[in-house]
Structure formats: structure tokens, C-alpha cells
Amino acid sequence: MSVREIKKYPDKALREKTHRVTDCDAELDKLIDDMIETMYAAPGVGLAANQVGVSKQVAVIDVSVRDEKSLLIVLVNPEIVHFEGEVEAEEGCLSVPDYTTVLKRAMKVCVKGLDRNGKPVEIEAEGLLARALQHEIDHLNGILFVDRMGRIRKEFFKKRYAREKLLKK
Ligand code: NI
């Protein structure tokens, strides 16, 4: 296993809609293992394959980062089939370091996809897990959490964040 480099905003890889996985093979296994290690090393509660530059519909999530018990979820070709309610909470992203914002998301979701062996899985979630699922599935569709902010906050973010990151380089 190895830790891969996480692509940062405004990298183009984060803007691409990823490809569906058609084979659960050794290459996919290696990608998933590396993504898990990269997520824990960051540390973060979720990671999508295009955040490490791979255009595949693969996401890993573990919202238990601060607890001892691991709640690791690996999802291949995930899709949200049901949204319910609305809730606001603070959100951030490993690809947009040093920035968080309060964002409205569905309170509950139901997600269908495959596990790493290609077996169908269905997850019903609420709270932080529901938020993480929506965030990671957005990634796989080329959408960043900052895209979901209001217009004014978005413009402010683009100006300020882009300028600060350029200055740091
Ligand atoms: Ni993210």
C-alpha cells in the first residue's frame, strides 16, 4: 500500500466525471488499498478516486476517524437513489485545504453500489455519514463542495482562495 498525492483545487482531475468500474481486478484492489491509506494518512473522512487522479467511480469513507472503531466503507459505482430532508453543517475537503463552509445537504440518503468484490451493497445513512456519501459521490461527478455554496460566497471563495494559494506557491 502507498499514500498517493491528493489533487488540490483547481486541478482539472477534480472536474471530471469519473468512469464506471467494469472489472473488479488487482488494479482496482491496489487503488482501493492506496486510497484507504491516503485517507487515513491525511487524515480525512472520505476520498474519491479522482482526488488521487484516477478517473474511476470509487470512494472510500470512514467517519469514525476520531473513534477507535473503524467504520470503513468502500464503494464502487455508487449512486444516490433516495434523498430525504435537509440539514446544514460545516463541511471541508482534502482537495480544498484550509477552507470550510456551512452547507445544506440532504439529511438522509440511500446509496446503491458495489463493494470492492463487485457485490451489490445498499447503504441507508444519516448524519455525518449521509453528508460524506453526498460529498464523495459529488466528487465522482466532478462536483466540489464549494460549487454548492451560494453565488456570493462562491465568488468570494474563488477570489480569496485562488489568490492565497498562488501566493503560497
Ligand atoms: Ni472532498
PDB file of C-alpha atoms and ligand atoms in Angstrom:
ATOM      1  CA  MET A   1       0.000   0.000   0.000  1.00  0.00           C
ATOM      2  CA  SER A   2       1.153   3.514  -0.560  1.00  0.00           C
ATOM      3  CA  VAL A   3      -0.017   7.017   0.117  1.00  0.00           C
ATOM      4  CA  ARG A   4      -0.838   8.851  -3.113  1.00  0.00           C
ATOM      5  CA  GLU A   5      -0.730  12.558  -3.748  1.00  0.00           C
ATOM      6  CA  ILE A   6      -4.073  14.293  -3.274  1.00  0.00           C
ATOM      7  CA  LYS A   7      -5.019  16.635  -6.113  1.00  0.00           C
ATOM      8  CA  LYS A   8      -5.839  20.127  -4.945  1.00  0.00           C
ATOM      9  CA  TYR A   9      -8.325  22.707  -6.213  1.00  0.00           C
ATOM     10  CA  PRO A  10      -8.296  23.869  -9.032  1.00  0.00           C
ATOM     11  CA  ASP A  11      -6.802  20.667 -10.522  1.00  0.00           C
ATOM     12  CA  LYS A  12      -8.730  19.504 -13.622  1.00  0.00           C
ATOM     13  CA  ALA A  13      -8.971  15.905 -12.346  1.00  0.00           C
ATOM     14  CA  LEU A  14     -11.445  17.154  -9.742  1.00  0.00           C
ATOM     15  CA  ARG A  15     -13.711  18.447 -12.505  1.00  0.00           C
ATOM     16  CA  GLU A  16     -14.041  15.245 -14.487  1.00  0.00           C
ATOM     17  CA  LYS A  17     -16.957  12.897 -14.237  1.00  0.00           C
ATOM     18  CA  THR A  18     -15.292   9.573 -13.435  1.00  0.00           C
ATOM     19  CA  HIS A  19     -15.777   6.352 -15.397  1.00  0.00           C
ATOM     20  CA  ARG A  20     -17.790   3.403 -14.165  1.00  0.00           C
ATOM     21  CA  VAL A  21     -15.752   0.449 -12.982  1.00  0.00           C
ATOM     22  CA  THR A  22     -16.301  -2.616 -15.144  1.00  0.00           C
ATOM     23  CA  ASP A  23     -13.743  -5.039 -13.643  1.00  0.00           C
ATOM     24  CA  CYS A  24     -13.031  -5.760 -10.003  1.00  0.00           C
ATOM     25  CA  ASP A  25      -9.425  -6.780 -10.635  1.00  0.00           C
ATOM     26  CA  ALA A  26      -5.998  -6.495  -8.982  1.00  0.00           C
ATOM     27  CA  GLU A  27      -5.563  -2.952 -10.252  1.00  0.00           C
ATOM     28  CA  LEU A  28      -8.813  -1.909  -8.565  1.00  0.00           C
ATOM     29  CA  ASP A  29      -7.711  -3.634  -5.342  1.00  0.00           C
ATOM     30  CA  LYS A  30      -4.440  -1.725  -5.358  1.00  0.00           C
ATOM     31  CA  LEU A  31      -6.241   1.577  -5.997  1.00  0.00           C
ATOM     32  CA  ILE A  32      -8.670   0.936  -3.111  1.00  0.00           C
ATOM     33  CA  ASP A  33      -5.867  -0.031  -0.690  1.00  0.00           C
ATOM     34  CA  ASP A  34      -3.901   3.082  -1.614  1.00  0.00           C
ATOM     35  CA  MET A  35      -6.987   5.284  -1.261  1.00  0.00           C
ATOM     36  CA  ILE A  36      -7.688   3.884   2.225  1.00  0.00           C
ATOM     37  CA  GLU A  37      -4.107   4.546   3.284  1.00  0.00           C
ATOM     38  CA  THR A  38      -4.151   8.024   1.747  1.00  0.00           C
ATOM     39  CA  MET A  39      -7.421   8.892   3.514  1.00  0.00           C
ATOM     40  CA  TYR A  40      -6.163   7.760   6.932  1.00  0.00           C
ATOM     41  CA  ALA A  41      -2.800   9.458   6.446  1.00  0.00           C
ATOM     42  CA  ALA A  42      -4.368  12.820   5.553  1.00  0.00           C
ATOM     43  CA  PRO A  43      -6.396  12.316   7.825  1.00  0.00           C
ATOM     44  CA  GLY A  44      -9.833  12.636   6.254  1.00  0.00           C
ATOM     45  CA  VAL A  45     -13.267  11.022   6.478  1.00  0.00           C
ATOM     46  CA  GLY A  46     -13.550  10.269   2.777  1.00  0.00           C
ATOM     47  CA  LEU A  47     -11.721  10.156  -0.522  1.00  0.00           C
ATOM     48  CA  ALA A  48     -12.808   9.800  -4.145  1.00  0.00           C
ATOM     49  CA  ALA A  49     -10.593   8.208  -6.824  1.00  0.00           C
ATOM     50  CA  ASN A  50     -10.312  11.371  -8.916  1.00  0.00           C
ATOM     51  CA  GLN A  51      -8.800  13.103  -5.865  1.00  0.00           C
ATOM     52  CA  VAL A  52      -5.771  10.895  -6.484  1.00  0.00           C
ATOM     53  CA  GLY A  53      -6.022  11.444 -10.232  1.00  0.00           C
ATOM     54  CA  VAL A  54      -7.791   8.203 -11.197  1.00  0.00           C
ATOM     55  CA  SER A  55     -10.967   8.501 -13.257  1.00  0.00           C
ATOM     56  CA  LYS A  56     -12.928   5.647 -11.689  1.00  0.00           C
ATOM     57  CA  GLN A  57     -16.137   5.580  -9.668  1.00  0.00           C
ATOM     58  CA  VAL A  58     -14.535   4.514  -6.414  1.00  0.00           C
ATOM     59  CA  ALA A  59     -14.886   6.148  -2.999  1.00  0.00           C
ATOM     60  CA  VAL A  60     -13.699   5.254   0.499  1.00  0.00           C
ATOM     61  CA  ILE A  61     -15.297   6.678   3.640  1.00  0.00           C
ATOM     62  CA  ASP A  62     -14.647   6.332   7.355  1.00  0.00           C
ATOM     63  CA  VAL A  63     -16.480   8.825   9.525  1.00  0.00           C
ATOM     64  CA  SER A  64     -15.136   7.221  12.715  1.00  0.00           C
ATOM     65  CA  VAL A  65     -11.695   8.843  12.365  1.00  0.00           C
ATOM     66  CA  ARG A  66     -11.734  10.084  15.948  1.00  0.00           C
ATOM     67  CA  ASP A  67     -13.106   6.846  17.402  1.00  0.00           C
ATOM     68  CA  GLU A  68     -11.280   3.588  17.840  1.00  0.00           C
ATOM     69  CA  LYS A  69     -13.851   1.583  15.928  1.00  0.00           C
ATOM     70  CA  SER A  70     -13.371   1.667  12.187  1.00  0.00           C
ATOM     71  CA  LEU A  71     -16.445   2.224  10.034  1.00  0.00           C
ATOM     72  CA  LEU A  72     -14.659   1.826   6.743  1.00  0.00           C
ATOM     73  CA  ILE A  73     -16.887   1.811   3.677  1.00  0.00           C
ATOM     74  CA  VAL A  74     -15.616   1.092   0.165  1.00  0.00           C
ATOM     75  CA  LEU A  75     -17.993   1.949  -2.656  1.00  0.00           C
ATOM     76  CA  VAL A  76     -17.682   1.186  -6.345  1.00  0.00           C
ATOM     77  CA  ASN A  77     -20.061   2.830  -8.850  1.00  0.00           C
ATOM     78  CA  PRO A  78     -22.130   4.419  -6.055  1.00  0.00           C
ATOM     79  CA  GLU A  79     -25.378   6.189  -6.795  1.00  0.00           C
ATOM     80  CA  ILE A  80     -27.792   8.039  -4.522  1.00  0.00           C
ATOM     81  CA  VAL A  81     -31.229   6.547  -5.056  1.00  0.00           C
ATOM     82  CA  HIS A  82     -33.100   8.418  -2.320  1.00  0.00           C
ATOM     83  CA  PHE A  83     -32.736  11.800  -0.603  1.00  0.00           C
ATOM     84  CA  GLU A  84     -34.703  12.890   2.461  1.00  0.00           C
ATOM     85  CA  GLY A  85     -34.896  16.095   4.478  1.00  0.00           C
ATOM     86  CA  GLU A  86     -32.402  18.911   4.698  1.00  0.00           C
ATOM     87  CA  VAL A  87     -29.716  19.835   7.193  1.00  0.00           C
ATOM     88  CA  GLU A  88     -26.950  22.409   7.430  1.00  0.00           C
ATOM     89  CA  ALA A  89     -23.478  21.550   8.717  1.00  0.00           C
ATOM     90  CA  GLU A  90     -19.887  22.576   8.303  1.00  0.00           C
ATOM     91  CA  GLU A  91     -18.002  20.856   5.512  1.00  0.00           C
ATOM     92  CA  GLY A  92     -14.462  20.714   4.193  1.00  0.00           C
ATOM     93  CA  CYS A  93     -12.434  18.726   1.668  1.00  0.00           C
ATOM     94  CA  LEU A  94      -8.896  17.343   1.434  1.00  0.00           C
ATOM     95  CA  SER A  95      -8.663  18.880  -2.039  1.00  0.00           C
ATOM     96  CA  VAL A  96      -9.532  22.348  -0.720  1.00  0.00           C
ATOM     97  CA  PRO A  97      -7.221  22.674   2.297  1.00  0.00           C
ATOM     98  CA  ASP A  98      -7.752  25.304   4.987  1.00  0.00           C
ATOM     99  CA  TYR A  99     -11.314  26.070   3.932  1.00  0.00           C
ATOM    100  CA  THR A 100     -14.643  25.038   5.428  1.00  0.00           C
ATOM    101  CA  THR A 101     -18.148  26.323   4.930  1.00  0.00           C
ATOM    102  CA  VAL A 102     -21.648  25.592   6.179  1.00  0.00           C
ATOM    103  CA  LEU A 103     -23.583  23.733   3.511  1.00  0.00           C
ATOM    104  CA  LYS A 104     -27.122  22.446   3.121  1.00  0.00           C
ATOM    105  CA  ARG A 105     -27.372  18.741   2.271  1.00  0.00           C
ATOM    106  CA  ALA A 106     -30.000  16.019   2.438  1.00  0.00           C
ATOM    107  CA  MET A 107     -30.398  14.723   5.983  1.00  0.00           C
ATOM    108  CA  LYS A 108     -30.793  11.090   4.946  1.00  0.00           C
ATOM    109  CA  VAL A 109     -29.729   9.256   1.807  1.00  0.00           C
ATOM    110  CA  CYS A 110     -29.908   5.771   0.412  1.00  0.00           C
ATOM    111  CA  VAL A 111     -26.947   4.761  -1.744  1.00  0.00           C
ATOM    112  CA  LYS A 112     -26.629   1.765  -4.026  1.00  0.00           C
ATOM    113  CA  GLY A 113     -23.374   0.497  -5.424  1.00  0.00           C
ATOM    114  CA  LEU A 114     -20.898  -2.354  -5.292  1.00  0.00           C
ATOM    115  CA  ASP A 115     -18.340  -3.357  -2.700  1.00  0.00           C
ATOM    116  CA  ARG A 116     -14.700  -3.987  -3.660  1.00  0.00           C
ATOM    117  CA  ASN A 117     -15.539  -7.528  -4.764  1.00  0.00           C
ATOM    118  CA  GLY A 118     -18.308  -6.396  -7.070  1.00  0.00           C
ATOM    119  CA  LYS A 119     -21.097  -7.479  -4.730  1.00  0.00           C
ATOM    120  CA  PRO A 120     -24.140  -5.150  -4.646  1.00  0.00           C
ATOM    121  CA  VAL A 121     -24.497  -3.061  -1.489  1.00  0.00           C
ATOM    122  CA  GLU A 122     -27.139  -0.678  -0.241  1.00  0.00           C
ATOM    123  CA  ILE A 123     -26.469   1.864   2.497  1.00  0.00           C
ATOM    124  CA  GLU A 124     -29.028   3.951   4.334  1.00  0.00           C
ATOM    125  CA  ALA A 125     -27.384   6.779   6.200  1.00  0.00           C
ATOM    126  CA  GLU A 126     -27.980   9.962   8.120  1.00  0.00           C
ATOM    127  CA  GLY A 127     -25.808  12.484   9.950  1.00  0.00           C
ATOM    128  CA  LEU A 128     -22.129  12.697   9.104  1.00  0.00           C
ATOM    129  CA  LEU A 129     -22.173   9.515   7.017  1.00  0.00           C
ATOM    130  CA  ALA A 130     -25.017  10.832   4.836  1.00  0.00           C
ATOM    131  CA  ARG A 131     -23.046  14.039   4.318  1.00  0.00           C
ATOM    132  CA  ALA A 132     -19.831  12.162   3.485  1.00  0.00           C
ATOM    133  CA  LEU A 133     -21.649   9.967   0.962  1.00  0.00           C
ATOM    134  CA  GLN A 134     -23.115  13.013  -0.797  1.00  0.00           C
ATOM    135  CA  HIS A 135     -19.732  14.779  -0.769  1.00  0.00           C
ATOM    136  CA  GLU A 136     -17.807  11.803  -2.220  1.00  0.00           C
ATOM    137  CA  ILE A 137     -20.433  10.956  -4.844  1.00  0.00           C
ATOM    138  CA  ASP A 138     -20.361  14.630  -5.878  1.00  0.00           C
ATOM    139  CA  HIS A 139     -16.576  14.247  -6.352  1.00  0.00           C
ATOM    140  CA  LEU A 140     -17.112  11.282  -8.672  1.00  0.00           C
ATOM    141  CA  ASN A 141     -19.384  13.519 -10.751  1.00  0.00           C
ATOM    142  CA  GLY A 142     -16.790  16.286 -10.901  1.00  0.00           C
ATOM    143  CA  ILE A 143     -18.560  18.460  -8.314  1.00  0.00           C
ATOM    144  CA  LEU A 144     -16.784  20.108  -5.365  1.00  0.00           C
ATOM    145  CA  PHE A 145     -18.475  21.194  -2.142  1.00  0.00           C
ATOM    146  CA  VAL A 146     -17.598  24.806  -2.921  1.00  0.00           C
ATOM    147  CA  ASP A 147     -19.781  24.535  -6.057  1.00  0.00           C
ATOM    148  CA  ARG A 148     -22.774  24.109  -3.783  1.00  0.00           C
ATOM    149  CA  MET A 149     -22.329  27.423  -1.972  1.00  0.00           C
ATOM    150  CA  GLY A 150     -24.425  30.464  -2.766  1.00  0.00           C
ATOM    151  CA  ARG A 151     -23.262  32.718  -5.613  1.00  0.00           C
ATOM    152  CA  ILE A 152     -21.784  35.459  -3.449  1.00  0.00           C
ATOM    153  CA  ARG A 153     -19.864  33.116  -1.165  1.00  0.00           C
ATOM    154  CA  LYS A 154     -18.621  31.244  -4.230  1.00  0.00           C
ATOM    155  CA  GLU A 155     -17.235  34.382  -5.849  1.00  0.00           C
ATOM    156  CA  PHE A 156     -15.612  35.436  -2.603  1.00  0.00           C
ATOM    157  CA  PHE A 157     -14.052  31.976  -2.259  1.00  0.00           C
ATOM    158  CA  LYS A 158     -12.715  31.953  -5.815  1.00  0.00           C
ATOM    159  CA  LYS A 159     -11.020  35.303  -5.432  1.00  0.00           C
ATOM    160  CA  ARG A 160      -9.630  34.833  -1.961  1.00  0.00           C
ATOM    161  CA  TYR A 161      -8.679  31.158  -2.157  1.00  0.00           C
ATOM    162  CA  ALA A 162      -7.104  31.327  -5.592  1.00  0.00           C
ATOM    163  CA  ARG A 163      -5.024  34.327  -4.582  1.00  0.00           C
ATOM    164  CA  GLU A 164      -3.833  32.818  -1.278  1.00  0.00           C
ATOM    165  CA  LYS A 165      -2.867  29.535  -2.899  1.00  0.00           C
ATOM    166  CA  LEU A 166      -0.951  31.302  -5.648  1.00  0.00           C
ATOM    167  CA  LEU A 167       0.934  33.359  -3.086  1.00  0.00           C
ATOM    168  CA  LYS A 168       1.932  30.220  -1.168  1.00  0.00           C
ATOM    169  CA  LYS A 169       3.478  28.584  -4.248  1.00  0.00           C
TER     170      LYS A 169
HETATM  171 NI    NI B   1     -13.717  16.154  -0.768  1.00  0.00          NI
END
